[in-house]
Amino acid sequence: MQSASRIGRRFDKLKKEGRAGLITFVTAGDPDLATSAEILHGLPAAGADLIELGMPFSDPMADGPAIQASSLRALKSGMRLKKTLTLVADFRREDVETPVVLMGYYNPIYVYGVDRFVADAVKSGVDGLIVVDLPPEEVDELWQPARAAGIDFIFLTAPTSDDKRLPKIVARATGFIYYVSIIGITGTRSASIADVKKAVQRIRKHTRLPIGVGFGIRTPEQAAEIAAVADAAVVGSALVDIVAGGLDANGKPKPGLAGRVLDRVAALAEGVRRARVKVA
Amino acid sequence: MPLILEVEKAYAVAKADPDFWDDFHRHMKHYVGRPSPLYLAQRLTTHFGGAKIYFKRDELNHTGAHKINNTIGQILLARRMGKTRVIAETGAGQHGVATATVCALFGIPCVVYMGETDIERQAPNVFRMKLLGAEVRPVTAGTGTLKDAMNEALRDWVANVDDTFYIIGTVAGPHPYPAMVRDFQAVIGNEVRAQIMEAEGRLPDTLVACIGGGSNAMGLFHPFLDDEEVRIIGVEAAGLGIKTGKHCASLTAGAPGVLHGNRTYLLQTDDGQIIDGHSISAGLDYPGIGPEHSWLSDLGRVEYVSITDKEALDAFQLCTRMEGIIPALEPAHALAHVAKIAGDVAEGHLLVMNMCGRGDKDVFAVARHLGIELKT
């Protein structure tokens, strides 16, 4: 059966190829709009199967230092939600296959206006949303219009999401499930692979959706390990750190920054493809 | 999320347990020193020439402010839940001190997150917390102020959910905090009800309290919300003036939004980015306001007004000279509004203002604003 959404189609394709996917996270407008656009446009060729794009927010309370800093860099460079949507629209003119998921916090969306945001997101070619501070209990005012417009809604699950909590989460989840393999904030400690495997099996009992596992993956080897037990490996802080390390004293990107990020993505993609996992 | 549900469940059980409240009130009486007096400010009453002005003297509480009412309540809950570590956020340091105090009282390790900017501005409170055995962790993220300290405390909490209880300092944050903090602070209003009945044989005509996040105000207001004849006024910080943009008046000049798990009025840009407030009083500069205040404002039950730095500074000096009470700069905002309205009402009009904190902590800041340099 052909999946209706771009995200569904992408996971179908991965399944056919018998491998897991690589999901990359970068923040829109980090360190500036031009560099961010260059990275975004290069991601599919570098091997990203699905793109998560951070919507910058002044108070990213679920994120660790790396992504906090990237959010603030983006805001300082003048990034706004409207520009993030335009960035996706520009990308969409070149690439109609690679899913783009916007990830961020609710307040900028709320202030933009939920209906207007959903309409503009669809127009720009956004495929999914992750809104970190909207738990399933509070999500309906955005979830309903987003779903009605065909946008997938992805939720985070954590080791603390027990068997009582998971059904509430998966009931609203579409596209894929994002499993945060460590307790806490993004980009800090990485989990043991045995724990991740067990957790993925536990989540599978509750849903048939693909499962992406993230937080703490830095090397192609770690990406390969995750790819062996999940449907996709998510890499964020490791890429954002390359951006942070590629700035001059004035915070401007040094030449070749986008290329260095894309080189790392290519290496991680190679790791994921090497894992060659048969998805159950 | 599960961590908040755990607090919600535990608080629902505690709230229905008379033993919990016995314990709470025992600490209120013997440790905090409650009930705090309801004091008729006679000279100010004469000076303003109108309303009879009563101060609810919560500045006489142990640690010098209303904050301790809440931290006692929450630490008793933390103990019931078997938590062995406490974290808190603080802006001016008052809530941090109140939390460090109850952690010392019960021998529980305490980490207080405080913005780096605030640490510089509030050195005496930082030292006080350290003396009490708390670890003060500087927060450099964002703008290094109260909202960033709250973000950092939330990050700590999700990473240490098993053993840690997060004591939030005001009627904001995710449910059940706004309701729980209100319930603990309602001791203020409940006492006022009994005390004014004893002193005057009737309910007050007007209540006034200052608002940052809004916990002292909610504590005073809540027991009177159903008494429609009682006029209720919350006073926000207008800083250098609403028009300058340098203020902390979330209700007067903010817009609806969602932050820290509550939907309320926020200081923010038109792109939904949160901005820092400004006030002479560090305790009022939270960029949001408790969601119940937003609701009461929308309903029209409570009036919300604002007072500038300069008006608060004048009221601070007036109160000190006429009543021999050095108020904190926060309730000085409330008093500045009292000064505006007291003369307009008939004699015998009963006005109760919450004197929610004492001003020792502010003498250096006040001296600076008056152009006097104190040697430290």
Short mmCIF file of N, CA and C in Angstrom, two decimals, chain A residues 56-64 68 72 75 79-82 106-112 133-138 141 160-162 164-165 168 183-185 189, chain B residues 1-2 5 9 140-143 147-148 150-152 154-162 255-261 263-264 266 268-275:
data_model
loop_
_atom_site.label_atom_id
_atom_site.label_comp_id
_atom_site.label_asym_id
_atom_site.label_seq_id
_atom_site.Cartn_x
_atom_site.Cartn_y
_atom_site.Cartn_z
N PRO A 56 13.87 28.13 15.55
CA PRO A 56 14.54 28.74 16.70
C PRO A 56 13.55 29.31 17.72
N PHE A 57 13.92 29.15 19.00
CA PHE A 57 13.10 29.68 20.09
C PHE A 57 14.03 30.22 21.19
N SER A 58 13.59 31.31 21.80
CA SER A 58 14.41 31.96 22.82
C SER A 58 14.60 31.10 24.06
N ASP A 59 13.69 30.19 24.33
CA ASP A 59 13.71 29.42 25.58
C ASP A 59 13.56 27.92 25.33
N PRO A 60 14.56 27.31 24.68
CA PRO A 60 14.43 25.89 24.32
C PRO A 60 14.71 24.98 25.52
N MET A 61 13.70 24.83 26.40
CA MET A 61 13.98 24.21 27.71
C MET A 61 14.21 22.72 27.65
N ALA A 62 13.90 22.07 26.52
CA ALA A 62 14.16 20.63 26.47
C ALA A 62 15.48 20.32 25.77
N ASP A 63 16.23 21.35 25.41
CA ASP A 63 17.46 21.13 24.68
C ASP A 63 18.70 21.40 25.50
N GLY A 64 19.77 20.69 25.14
CA GLY A 64 21.05 20.86 25.80
C GLY A 64 21.78 22.08 25.25
N GLN A 68 20.63 24.78 22.28
CA GLN A 68 20.27 26.11 22.81
C GLN A 68 21.07 27.19 22.10
N LEU A 72 19.88 30.34 19.61
CA LEU A 72 20.16 31.76 19.87
C LEU A 72 20.96 32.39 18.73
N LEU A 75 18.47 33.16 16.02
CA LEU A 75 17.64 34.33 16.33
C LEU A 75 18.45 35.61 16.17
N MET A 79 16.59 35.28 12.34
CA MET A 79 15.65 34.24 11.93
C MET A 79 14.29 34.46 12.57
N ARG A 80 13.24 34.17 11.82
CA ARG A 80 11.86 34.22 12.31
C ARG A 80 11.13 33.00 11.75
N LEU A 81 9.98 32.69 12.32
CA LEU A 81 9.24 31.52 11.87
C LEU A 81 8.89 31.63 10.39
N LYS A 82 8.50 32.83 9.96
CA LYS A 82 8.14 33.05 8.56
C LYS A 82 9.32 32.69 7.64
N TYR A 106 6.04 25.57 21.09
CA TYR A 106 4.71 25.98 20.65
C TYR A 106 4.54 27.49 20.54
N ASN A 107 5.18 28.27 21.41
CA ASN A 107 4.81 29.68 21.46
C ASN A 107 4.94 30.44 20.13
N PRO A 108 6.04 30.27 19.39
CA PRO A 108 6.11 30.99 18.10
C PRO A 108 4.97 30.58 17.15
N ILE A 109 4.57 29.31 17.19
CA ILE A 109 3.47 28.85 16.34
C ILE A 109 2.15 29.48 16.79
N TYR A 110 1.96 29.51 18.11
CA TYR A 110 0.75 30.07 18.69
C TYR A 110 0.61 31.55 18.34
N VAL A 111 1.73 32.26 18.42
CA VAL A 111 1.71 33.69 18.12
C VAL A 111 1.54 33.93 16.62
N TYR A 112 2.12 33.07 15.80
CA TYR A 112 1.96 33.15 14.34
C TYR A 112 0.49 32.93 13.97
N ASP A 133 7.12 21.01 23.54
CA ASP A 133 6.40 21.32 24.78
C ASP A 133 4.88 21.15 24.67
N LEU A 134 4.44 20.37 23.68
CA LEU A 134 3.02 20.02 23.63
C LEU A 134 2.86 18.52 23.87
N PRO A 135 2.55 18.12 25.10
CA PRO A 135 2.29 16.70 25.37
C PRO A 135 0.95 16.29 24.74
N PRO A 136 0.71 14.99 24.58
CA PRO A 136 -0.53 14.56 23.92
C PRO A 136 -1.79 15.13 24.56
N GLU A 137 -1.75 15.40 25.86
CA GLU A 137 -2.93 15.94 26.55
C GLU A 137 -3.28 17.34 26.06
N GLU A 138 -2.30 18.08 25.56
CA GLU A 138 -2.50 19.50 25.25
C GLU A 138 -2.42 19.79 23.75
N GLU A 141 -5.28 21.38 19.81
CA GLU A 141 -5.55 22.63 19.07
C GLU A 141 -4.60 22.81 17.89
N THR A 160 11.37 7.15 30.26
CA THR A 160 10.35 7.33 31.30
C THR A 160 8.93 7.14 30.76
N SER A 161 8.78 7.00 29.42
CA SER A 161 7.43 6.75 28.88
C SER A 161 7.10 5.27 29.08
N ASP A 162 6.35 4.98 30.13
CA ASP A 162 6.10 3.57 30.46
C ASP A 162 4.91 3.02 29.66
N LYS A 164 2.00 2.54 30.42
CA LYS A 164 0.75 3.27 30.61
C LYS A 164 0.73 4.55 29.78
N ARG A 165 1.89 5.13 29.63
CA ARG A 165 2.02 6.42 28.94
C ARG A 165 2.05 6.23 27.41
N LYS A 168 -1.07 6.56 25.12
CA LYS A 168 -1.54 7.94 24.97
C LYS A 168 -0.74 8.67 23.89
N ILE A 183 17.63 9.78 29.28
CA ILE A 183 16.74 10.62 30.07
C ILE A 183 17.35 12.00 30.14
N GLY A 184 16.56 13.00 29.88
CA GLY A 184 17.08 14.35 30.04
C GLY A 184 16.96 15.18 28.78
N ILE A 185 18.00 15.94 28.50
CA ILE A 185 17.94 16.92 27.43
C ILE A 185 18.75 16.45 26.23
N ARG A 189 24.32 12.69 27.40
CA ARG A 189 24.87 11.34 27.48
C ARG A 189 24.24 10.41 26.45
N MET B 1 6.93 14.92 31.21
CA MET B 1 5.49 14.82 31.46
C MET B 1 5.14 13.86 32.59
N PRO B 2 5.65 12.63 32.56
CA PRO B 2 5.30 11.72 33.66
C PRO B 2 5.70 12.32 35.01
N LEU B 5 2.96 14.57 36.13
CA LEU B 5 1.79 13.77 36.53
C LEU B 5 2.00 13.17 37.92
N LYS B 9 -0.44 13.84 41.07
CA LYS B 9 -1.09 12.75 41.80
C LYS B 9 -0.79 12.84 43.30
N THR B 140 24.20 30.58 32.35
CA THR B 140 24.69 31.56 31.37
C THR B 140 23.85 31.54 30.11
N ALA B 141 23.02 30.50 29.96
CA ALA B 141 22.21 30.36 28.75
C ALA B 141 21.27 31.55 28.61
N GLY B 142 20.85 31.81 27.39
CA GLY B 142 19.90 32.87 27.12
C GLY B 142 20.43 34.21 27.58
N THR B 143 19.65 34.89 28.43
CA THR B 143 20.08 36.19 28.90
C THR B 143 20.55 36.13 30.35
N LYS B 147 14.01 33.54 33.71
CA LYS B 147 13.40 32.56 32.81
C LYS B 147 14.42 31.50 32.40
N ASP B 148 15.69 31.93 32.23
CA ASP B 148 16.73 30.97 31.87
C ASP B 148 17.03 30.02 33.02
N MET B 150 14.82 29.05 35.13
CA MET B 150 13.70 28.11 35.13
C MET B 150 13.90 27.05 34.03
N ASN B 151 14.36 27.47 32.85
CA ASN B 151 14.66 26.51 31.79
C ASN B 151 15.67 25.48 32.28
N GLU B 152 16.71 25.97 32.96
CA GLU B 152 17.79 25.09 33.40
C GLU B 152 17.30 24.14 34.49
N LEU B 154 14.27 23.03 34.76
CA LEU B 154 13.44 22.02 34.07
C LEU B 154 14.33 20.96 33.42
N ARG B 155 15.46 21.41 32.85
CA ARG B 155 16.40 20.46 32.23
C ARG B 155 16.96 19.51 33.28
N ASP B 156 17.33 20.06 34.42
CA ASP B 156 17.84 19.22 35.51
C ASP B 156 16.78 18.21 35.91
N TRP B 157 15.56 18.69 36.03
CA TRP B 157 14.47 17.84 36.54
C TRP B 157 14.23 16.64 35.63
N VAL B 158 14.14 16.88 34.30
CA VAL B 158 13.88 15.76 33.41
C VAL B 158 15.02 14.76 33.40
N ALA B 159 16.23 15.24 33.73
CA ALA B 159 17.38 14.32 33.74
C ALA B 159 17.51 13.57 35.07
N ASN B 160 16.86 14.07 36.11
CA ASN B 160 17.02 13.46 37.44
C ASN B 160 15.67 13.18 38.10
N VAL B 161 14.73 12.76 37.27
CA VAL B 161 13.35 12.67 37.73
C VAL B 161 13.15 11.70 38.91
N ASP B 162 13.98 10.68 39.01
CA ASP B 162 13.74 9.65 40.04
C ASP B 162 13.86 10.19 41.46
N ALA B 255 1.33 39.81 25.64
CA ALA B 255 0.36 39.16 24.75
C ALA B 255 0.26 37.69 25.14
N PRO B 256 -0.89 37.06 24.83
CA PRO B 256 -1.05 35.66 25.22
C PRO B 256 -0.01 34.76 24.56
N GLY B 257 0.43 33.75 25.29
CA GLY B 257 1.40 32.82 24.75
C GLY B 257 1.50 31.58 25.61
N VAL B 258 2.46 30.72 25.28
CA VAL B 258 2.65 29.48 26.03
C VAL B 258 4.13 29.36 26.38
N LEU B 259 4.42 29.28 27.68
CA LEU B 259 5.80 29.13 28.14
C LEU B 259 5.81 28.33 29.44
N HIS B 260 6.85 27.49 29.60
CA HIS B 260 7.02 26.73 30.83
C HIS B 260 5.74 25.97 31.20
N GLY B 261 5.06 25.46 30.19
CA GLY B 261 3.90 24.62 30.47
C GLY B 261 2.66 25.36 30.90
N ARG B 263 -0.28 28.54 29.69
CA ARG B 263 -0.75 29.51 28.71
C ARG B 263 -1.14 30.76 29.47
N THR B 264 -0.48 31.87 29.16
CA THR B 264 -0.69 33.06 29.96
C THR B 264 -0.22 34.27 29.17
N LEU B 266 2.47 36.99 28.20
CA LEU B 266 3.93 36.97 28.22
C LEU B 266 4.49 38.24 27.59
N GLN B 268 6.83 39.30 24.96
CA GLN B 268 7.38 38.59 23.82
C GLN B 268 7.41 39.47 22.58
N THR B 269 8.18 39.03 21.59
CA THR B 269 8.23 39.74 20.32
C THR B 269 7.05 39.29 19.46
N ASP B 270 6.87 39.94 18.31
CA ASP B 270 5.77 39.52 17.43
C ASP B 270 6.07 38.19 16.75
N ASP B 271 7.28 37.65 16.95
CA ASP B 271 7.64 36.32 16.44
C ASP B 271 7.51 35.25 17.53
N GLY B 272 6.99 35.63 18.70
CA GLY B 272 6.80 34.65 19.76
C GLY B 272 8.06 34.32 20.55
N GLN B 273 9.09 35.17 20.43
CA GLN B 273 10.30 34.98 21.23
C GLN B 273 10.13 35.73 22.55
N ILE B 274 10.52 35.07 23.65
CA ILE B 274 10.31 35.67 24.97
C ILE B 274 11.38 36.74 25.22
N ILE B 275 10.96 37.88 25.76
CA ILE B 275 11.94 38.92 26.07
C ILE B 275 12.00 39.18 27.56
#
